[in-house]
Short mmCIF file of C-alpha atoms in Angstrom, two decimals:
data_model
loop_
_atom_site.label_atom_id
_atom_site.label_comp_id
_atom_site.label_asym_id
_atom_site.label_seq_id
_atom_site.Cartn_x
_atom_site.Cartn_y
_atom_site.Cartn_z
CA MET M 6 -8.91 40.21 11.42
CA PRO M 7 -10.28 42.53 8.71
CA PRO M 8 -13.36 40.86 6.76
CA ASP M 9 -11.12 40.83 3.36
CA THR M 10 -8.32 38.96 5.06
CA ASP M 11 -10.82 36.71 6.59
CA ALA M 12 -12.28 35.94 3.24
CA HIS M 13 -8.90 35.32 1.79
CA ALA M 14 -8.00 32.79 4.65
CA GLN M 15 -11.29 31.04 4.22
CA GLU M 16 -10.59 30.62 0.54
CA HIS M 17 -7.19 29.43 1.22
CA ALA M 18 -8.67 26.85 3.82
CA GLN M 19 -11.14 25.79 1.04
CA ALA M 20 -8.56 25.46 -1.47
CA GLN M 21 -6.42 23.30 0.98
CA ALA M 22 -9.30 21.16 1.68
CA HIS M 23 -9.92 20.82 -2.04
CA THR M 24 -6.24 19.79 -2.36
CA TYR M 25 -6.64 17.02 0.42
CA ALA M 26 -9.72 15.53 -0.75
CA HIS M 27 -8.28 15.22 -4.45
CA ALA M 28 -4.84 14.35 -3.58
CA ARG M 29 -3.44 11.40 -5.63
CA ARG M 30 -3.57 8.12 -3.58
CA ASP M 31 -0.37 6.66 -2.53
CA ASP M 32 -1.49 3.43 -4.60
CA GLN M 33 -2.00 4.98 -7.93
CA PRO M 34 1.35 4.72 -9.99
CA GLU M 35 1.53 6.52 -13.36
CA GLU M 36 0.78 3.96 -16.06
CA THR M 37 3.66 4.85 -17.86
CA ARG M 38 5.97 4.06 -14.98
CA ARG M 39 3.97 1.23 -13.26
CA VAL M 40 6.17 -1.62 -14.37
CA LEU M 41 9.44 0.12 -13.77
CA LEU M 42 8.63 1.11 -10.44
CA SER M 43 7.20 -2.27 -9.39
CA ARG M 44 10.55 -3.78 -10.05
CA THR M 45 12.45 -1.55 -7.65
CA PHE M 46 11.21 -3.67 -4.77
CA ASP M 47 13.16 -6.74 -5.71
CA GLU M 48 16.40 -4.74 -5.60
CA ASP M 49 16.80 -5.18 -1.89
CA ALA M 50 14.27 -7.84 -0.57
CA GLU M 51 16.05 -8.11 2.86
CA LEU M 52 15.60 -4.36 3.41
CA TYR M 53 12.01 -4.65 2.25
CA ASP M 54 11.38 -7.51 4.71
CA ARG M 55 13.01 -5.88 7.63
CA ALA M 56 11.40 -2.36 7.24
CA ARG M 57 7.92 -2.92 5.83
CA PRO M 58 5.25 -3.18 8.56
CA GLY M 59 2.54 -5.92 8.25
CA TYR M 60 -1.12 -5.10 8.83
CA PRO M 61 -3.44 -4.39 11.68
CA PRO M 62 -4.82 -7.55 13.59
CA GLU M 63 -8.37 -6.47 12.84
CA LEU M 64 -7.72 -6.83 9.17
CA TYR M 65 -7.38 -10.70 9.44
CA ASP M 66 -10.61 -10.80 11.66
CA ASP M 67 -12.53 -9.24 8.79
CA LEU M 68 -10.73 -11.31 6.20
CA VAL M 69 -12.35 -14.21 8.10
CA ASP M 70 -15.71 -12.40 8.50
CA LEU M 71 -16.10 -10.79 5.11
CA ALA M 72 -13.98 -12.89 2.67
CA GLY M 73 -14.32 -16.22 4.25
CA ALA M 74 -10.49 -16.83 4.87
CA ARG M 75 -11.15 -19.79 7.11
CA PRO M 76 -9.24 -23.09 7.97
CA GLY M 77 -8.86 -25.30 4.89
CA ARG M 78 -9.93 -22.32 2.52
CA HIS M 79 -7.70 -22.08 -0.46
CA VAL M 80 -6.27 -18.47 -0.99
CA LEU M 81 -4.43 -17.02 -3.82
CA GLU M 82 -2.29 -14.18 -2.85
CA ILE M 83 -1.27 -11.81 -5.56
CA GLY M 84 2.23 -10.17 -4.98
CA CYS M 85 3.12 -11.55 -1.62
CA GLY M 86 6.35 -9.43 -1.27
CA THR M 87 8.32 -11.06 1.46
CA GLY M 88 5.26 -12.47 3.34
CA GLN M 89 3.88 -9.58 5.37
CA ALA M 90 0.22 -10.87 5.01
CA THR M 91 1.12 -14.38 3.96
CA VAL M 92 2.73 -15.49 7.30
CA PRO M 93 -0.27 -14.28 9.34
CA LEU M 94 -2.77 -15.73 6.91
CA THR M 95 -1.14 -19.33 7.66
CA ALA M 96 -2.26 -18.68 11.19
CA LEU M 97 -5.84 -18.58 10.03
CA GLY M 98 -5.56 -22.20 8.76
CA CYS M 99 -5.74 -21.23 5.06
CA ARG M 100 -4.06 -23.13 2.33
CA ILE M 101 -2.15 -20.41 0.47
CA THR M 102 -0.67 -20.08 -3.16
CA ALA M 103 1.27 -16.88 -3.29
CA VAL M 104 2.49 -15.45 -6.56
CA GLU M 105 5.24 -13.12 -6.52
CA ALA M 106 7.14 -11.52 -9.52
CA GLY M 107 10.36 -10.68 -7.76
CA PRO M 108 12.57 -13.70 -7.35
CA ARG M 109 14.41 -12.16 -4.48
CA MET M 110 11.17 -11.25 -2.63
CA ALA M 111 10.03 -14.65 -3.41
CA ALA M 112 12.98 -16.33 -1.89
CA VAL M 113 12.72 -14.51 1.34
CA ALA M 114 8.87 -15.16 1.59
CA ARG M 115 9.66 -18.98 1.24
CA ARG M 116 12.21 -18.47 3.97
CA ASN M 117 9.87 -16.71 6.41
CA LEU M 118 7.03 -19.49 5.73
CA ALA M 119 9.38 -22.21 6.35
CA GLU M 120 10.09 -20.66 9.77
CA VAL M 121 6.31 -21.00 10.33
CA GLY M 122 6.80 -24.72 9.51
CA ASP M 123 3.19 -25.81 8.79
CA GLY M 124 3.73 -26.28 5.05
CA ALA M 125 0.29 -24.70 4.22
CA ALA M 126 1.88 -22.16 1.80
CA GLU M 127 3.49 -22.27 -1.59
CA VAL M 128 5.30 -19.43 -3.16
CA VAL M 129 5.38 -19.26 -7.06
CA THR M 130 7.81 -16.79 -8.72
CA ALA M 131 5.69 -15.54 -11.72
CA GLU M 132 3.81 -12.38 -12.89
CA PHE M 133 0.23 -12.88 -12.06
CA GLU M 134 -0.77 -11.55 -15.64
CA ASN M 135 0.95 -14.40 -17.14
CA TRP M 136 0.71 -17.17 -14.65
CA PRO M 137 -1.21 -20.10 -15.79
CA LEU M 138 -4.35 -20.37 -13.51
CA PRO M 139 -4.71 -23.74 -11.97
CA ALA M 140 -7.75 -25.97 -12.69
CA GLU M 141 -9.01 -25.82 -9.21
CA PRO M 142 -10.49 -22.49 -8.37
CA PHE M 143 -9.66 -20.38 -5.20
CA ASP M 144 -11.91 -19.46 -2.27
CA VAL M 145 -10.28 -16.18 -1.84
CA VAL M 146 -8.08 -13.93 -3.95
CA LEU M 147 -6.02 -11.51 -1.82
CA ALA M 148 -3.78 -8.71 -2.74
CA ALA M 149 -2.22 -6.87 -0.01
CA THR M 150 -0.78 -3.40 -1.16
CA ALA M 151 0.00 -5.11 -4.43
CA PHE M 152 -3.20 -4.84 -6.67
CA HIS M 153 -1.99 -1.43 -8.13
CA TRP M 154 0.89 -2.93 -9.54
CA ILE M 155 -0.91 -5.38 -11.72
CA ASP M 156 -1.81 -4.45 -15.19
CA PRO M 157 -5.19 -2.64 -14.94
CA ALA M 158 -6.37 -4.10 -18.19
CA VAL M 159 -6.51 -7.63 -16.54
CA ARG M 160 -6.27 -7.61 -12.88
CA VAL M 161 -10.02 -7.72 -11.93
CA SER M 162 -11.02 -10.24 -14.85
CA ARG M 163 -8.07 -12.68 -13.84
CA ALA M 164 -9.00 -12.40 -10.29
CA ALA M 165 -12.52 -13.29 -11.19
CA ASP M 166 -11.22 -16.18 -13.34
CA ALA M 167 -9.10 -17.55 -10.51
CA LEU M 168 -12.21 -17.76 -8.02
CA ARG M 169 -15.20 -20.07 -7.66
CA PRO M 170 -18.55 -18.57 -7.72
CA GLY M 171 -19.34 -16.98 -4.45
CA GLY M 172 -15.51 -16.59 -3.73
CA ALA M 173 -14.01 -13.35 -2.67
CA LEU M 174 -11.57 -10.76 -4.02
CA ALA M 175 -10.01 -9.02 -0.98
CA VAL M 176 -7.81 -5.87 -1.90
CA VAL M 177 -5.88 -4.22 0.87
CA ARG M 178 -4.71 -0.64 0.26
CA GLY M 179 -2.72 1.85 2.26
CA GLN M 180 -2.67 5.59 2.36
CA HIS M 181 -0.60 8.10 4.54
CA VAL M 182 -3.20 10.37 6.29
CA ARG M 183 -3.01 13.31 8.48
CA GLY M 184 -2.10 12.50 12.09
CA GLY M 185 0.89 11.18 14.23
CA THR M 186 3.66 13.81 14.24
CA GLU M 187 1.64 16.18 11.97
CA GLU M 188 4.14 19.03 12.08
CA PHE M 189 6.93 16.90 10.71
CA PHE M 190 4.90 15.99 7.57
CA VAL M 191 4.37 19.59 6.97
CA GLU M 192 8.20 20.47 7.43
CA VAL M 193 9.58 17.47 5.57
CA GLN M 194 7.90 18.76 2.42
CA ARG M 195 10.80 21.28 2.05
CA CYS M 196 13.08 18.25 1.63
CA TYR M 197 11.04 16.70 -0.97
CA GLU M 198 10.49 19.93 -2.87
CA ARG M 199 14.25 20.34 -3.00
CA PHE M 200 15.29 16.94 -4.04
CA ASP M 201 12.40 15.48 -5.80
CA PRO M 202 11.07 17.57 -8.77
CA ALA M 203 7.79 15.60 -8.97
CA THR M 204 6.65 16.99 -5.62
CA GLN M 205 3.83 19.25 -5.73
CA PRO M 206 4.40 22.37 -3.56
CA GLY M 207 2.20 22.40 -0.53
CA THR M 208 1.57 18.78 -0.65
CA ARG M 209 0.08 17.51 2.69
CA PRO M 210 -1.30 14.12 4.11
CA PRO M 211 -5.12 14.13 3.44
CA GLU M 212 -7.63 13.64 6.29
CA ALA M 213 -8.66 9.90 6.42
CA ASP M 214 -12.26 10.84 5.73
CA ASP M 215 -11.26 12.68 2.43
CA VAL M 216 -9.58 9.62 0.99
CA ASP M 217 -11.64 8.48 -1.71
CA ASN M 218 -11.84 4.59 -2.54
CA SER M 219 -14.61 4.85 -5.32
CA ASP M 220 -11.95 4.12 -7.98
CA HIS M 221 -11.52 0.50 -6.77
CA ALA M 222 -15.36 -0.14 -6.40
CA GLU M 223 -16.15 1.32 -9.75
CA GLU M 224 -13.29 -0.69 -11.37
CA VAL M 225 -14.72 -3.85 -9.87
CA ALA M 226 -18.17 -3.20 -10.88
CA ARG M 227 -17.35 -2.36 -14.49
CA SER M 228 -16.14 -5.89 -14.82
CA GLY M 229 -19.77 -7.20 -14.27
CA ARG M 230 -18.11 -10.24 -12.35
CA PHE M 231 -18.61 -9.25 -8.86
CA GLY M 232 -21.16 -7.84 -6.56
CA GLU M 233 -21.10 -4.82 -4.39
CA THR M 234 -17.58 -4.09 -2.81
CA VAL M 235 -17.64 -3.64 0.96
CA PHE M 236 -15.02 -1.69 2.81
CA ARG M 237 -13.32 -1.72 6.21
CA ARG M 238 -10.93 0.90 7.38
CA TYR M 239 -8.20 0.86 9.93
CA ALA M 240 -6.18 4.01 11.36
CA TRP M 241 -2.81 2.68 12.28
CA ASP M 242 -0.06 4.70 14.04
CA LEU M 243 3.35 3.59 13.78
CA THR M 244 6.32 5.13 15.56
CA TYR M 245 9.89 4.99 13.92
CA THR M 246 13.25 5.95 14.97
CA THR M 247 15.33 8.04 12.52
CA ALA M 248 17.16 4.93 11.06
CA GLU M 249 13.82 3.02 11.08
CA TYR M 250 12.07 5.59 9.03
CA LEU M 251 14.98 6.26 6.56
CA ASP M 252 14.80 2.22 6.05
CA VAL M 253 11.05 2.40 5.18
CA LEU M 254 11.60 5.28 2.80
CA ARG M 255 14.43 3.33 1.03
CA THR M 256 11.75 0.71 0.41
CA TYR M 257 9.44 3.19 -1.56
CA SER M 258 9.47 2.91 -5.16
CA GLY M 259 9.34 6.58 -5.90
CA HIS M 260 12.40 7.07 -3.62
CA ARG M 261 14.30 4.14 -5.16
CA ALA M 262 13.80 5.46 -8.65
CA LEU M 263 15.28 8.93 -7.84
CA PRO M 264 18.94 9.59 -8.96
CA ASP M 265 21.56 8.55 -6.35
CA ALA M 266 22.45 11.95 -5.51
CA ALA M 267 18.76 13.24 -5.09
CA ARG M 268 17.82 10.15 -2.99
CA ASN M 269 20.92 10.67 -0.57
CA GLY M 270 20.30 14.27 -0.35
CA LEU M 271 16.54 13.69 0.40
CA LEU M 272 17.25 11.01 3.09
CA ALA M 273 20.02 13.16 4.73
CA CYS M 274 17.47 16.10 4.78
CA VAL M 275 14.76 14.03 6.43
CA ALA M 276 17.45 12.45 8.85
CA GLY M 277 18.52 15.87 9.95
CA LEU M 278 15.01 17.20 10.52
CA ILE M 279 13.89 14.28 12.70
CA ASP M 280 17.08 14.23 14.70
CA GLY M 281 17.37 18.00 15.04
CA ARG M 282 13.78 19.02 15.72
CA TYR M 283 11.85 15.70 16.73
CA GLY M 284 14.22 13.91 19.05
CA GLY M 285 15.04 11.12 16.80
CA ARG M 286 11.53 9.64 16.38
CA VAL M 287 8.37 10.29 14.39
CA THR M 288 4.87 8.79 14.28
CA LYS M 289 3.25 8.09 10.89
CA ARG M 290 -0.39 7.52 10.72
CA HIS M 291 -1.45 4.95 8.07
CA LEU M 292 -4.91 4.25 6.66
CA ILE M 293 -5.32 0.72 5.81
CA GLU M 294 -8.42 -0.21 3.69
CA LEU M 295 -9.74 -3.50 3.03
CA ALA M 296 -12.26 -4.10 -0.03
CA VAL M 297 -14.09 -7.25 -0.31
CA SER M 298 -16.06 -8.13 -3.48
CA GLN M 299 -18.00 -11.45 -3.97
CA ARG M 300 -17.78 -13.33 -7.33
CA ASN M 301 -20.96 -13.61 -9.12
#
């Protein structure tokens, strides 16, 4: 390769690395659309319950070790959805009060918890920002892929208000990272660029090591109500059939917010790619992060 071409390739690689390292996180909705997008999940709670995965088992071990989610501890879960984290938490022996803004999501969560049958969890239909905090403080406040939907002006301070001194704020975040069926996630960008005008050309999943979590640590630190934030990370590969992957996409707020024609065209394009080039099955790598902060 001639030196000038090699230099061009190096510059391109550096530019791509910069793009990966500074890519918008999956859990950073635009503030102007945050409330609107957050309401899309309740439109089809049954699909959300069927399609959305839970969390790696190691995360619950760390909730015990780092956040103190032990038998008898009172846990407040913010935005429980249909119970993806709530149901496993009951197995830890915690008492759980779960607050969910979506009435359909809350109803499915109650049904799933009733099937567990130990009566250790209560689901309240309310927005956390406006929910009157009970007089008894909680030992743990948990938000599993939900904290970014709460008003950033109050979410940390209200979590602190809900906790006893020494209690823990535990925030779980997710990010699609490079891995799994890598070439599919390169090729599928053509579908997004065609049907979703918000798609940045050349978007690629970042490397796990390039995913920055300092925004959360800094937000918690600015409150002055918590000590240092401790992080744990889990790489999690999940394999989907075409139908399963389309169902997952249908639960994403950005996909749900697209006009019907654009969404249907996007899903058909994705399905054609998976069936036509990947044998009807793809693997997606998720980076799951747990951040735990102790209240002062």
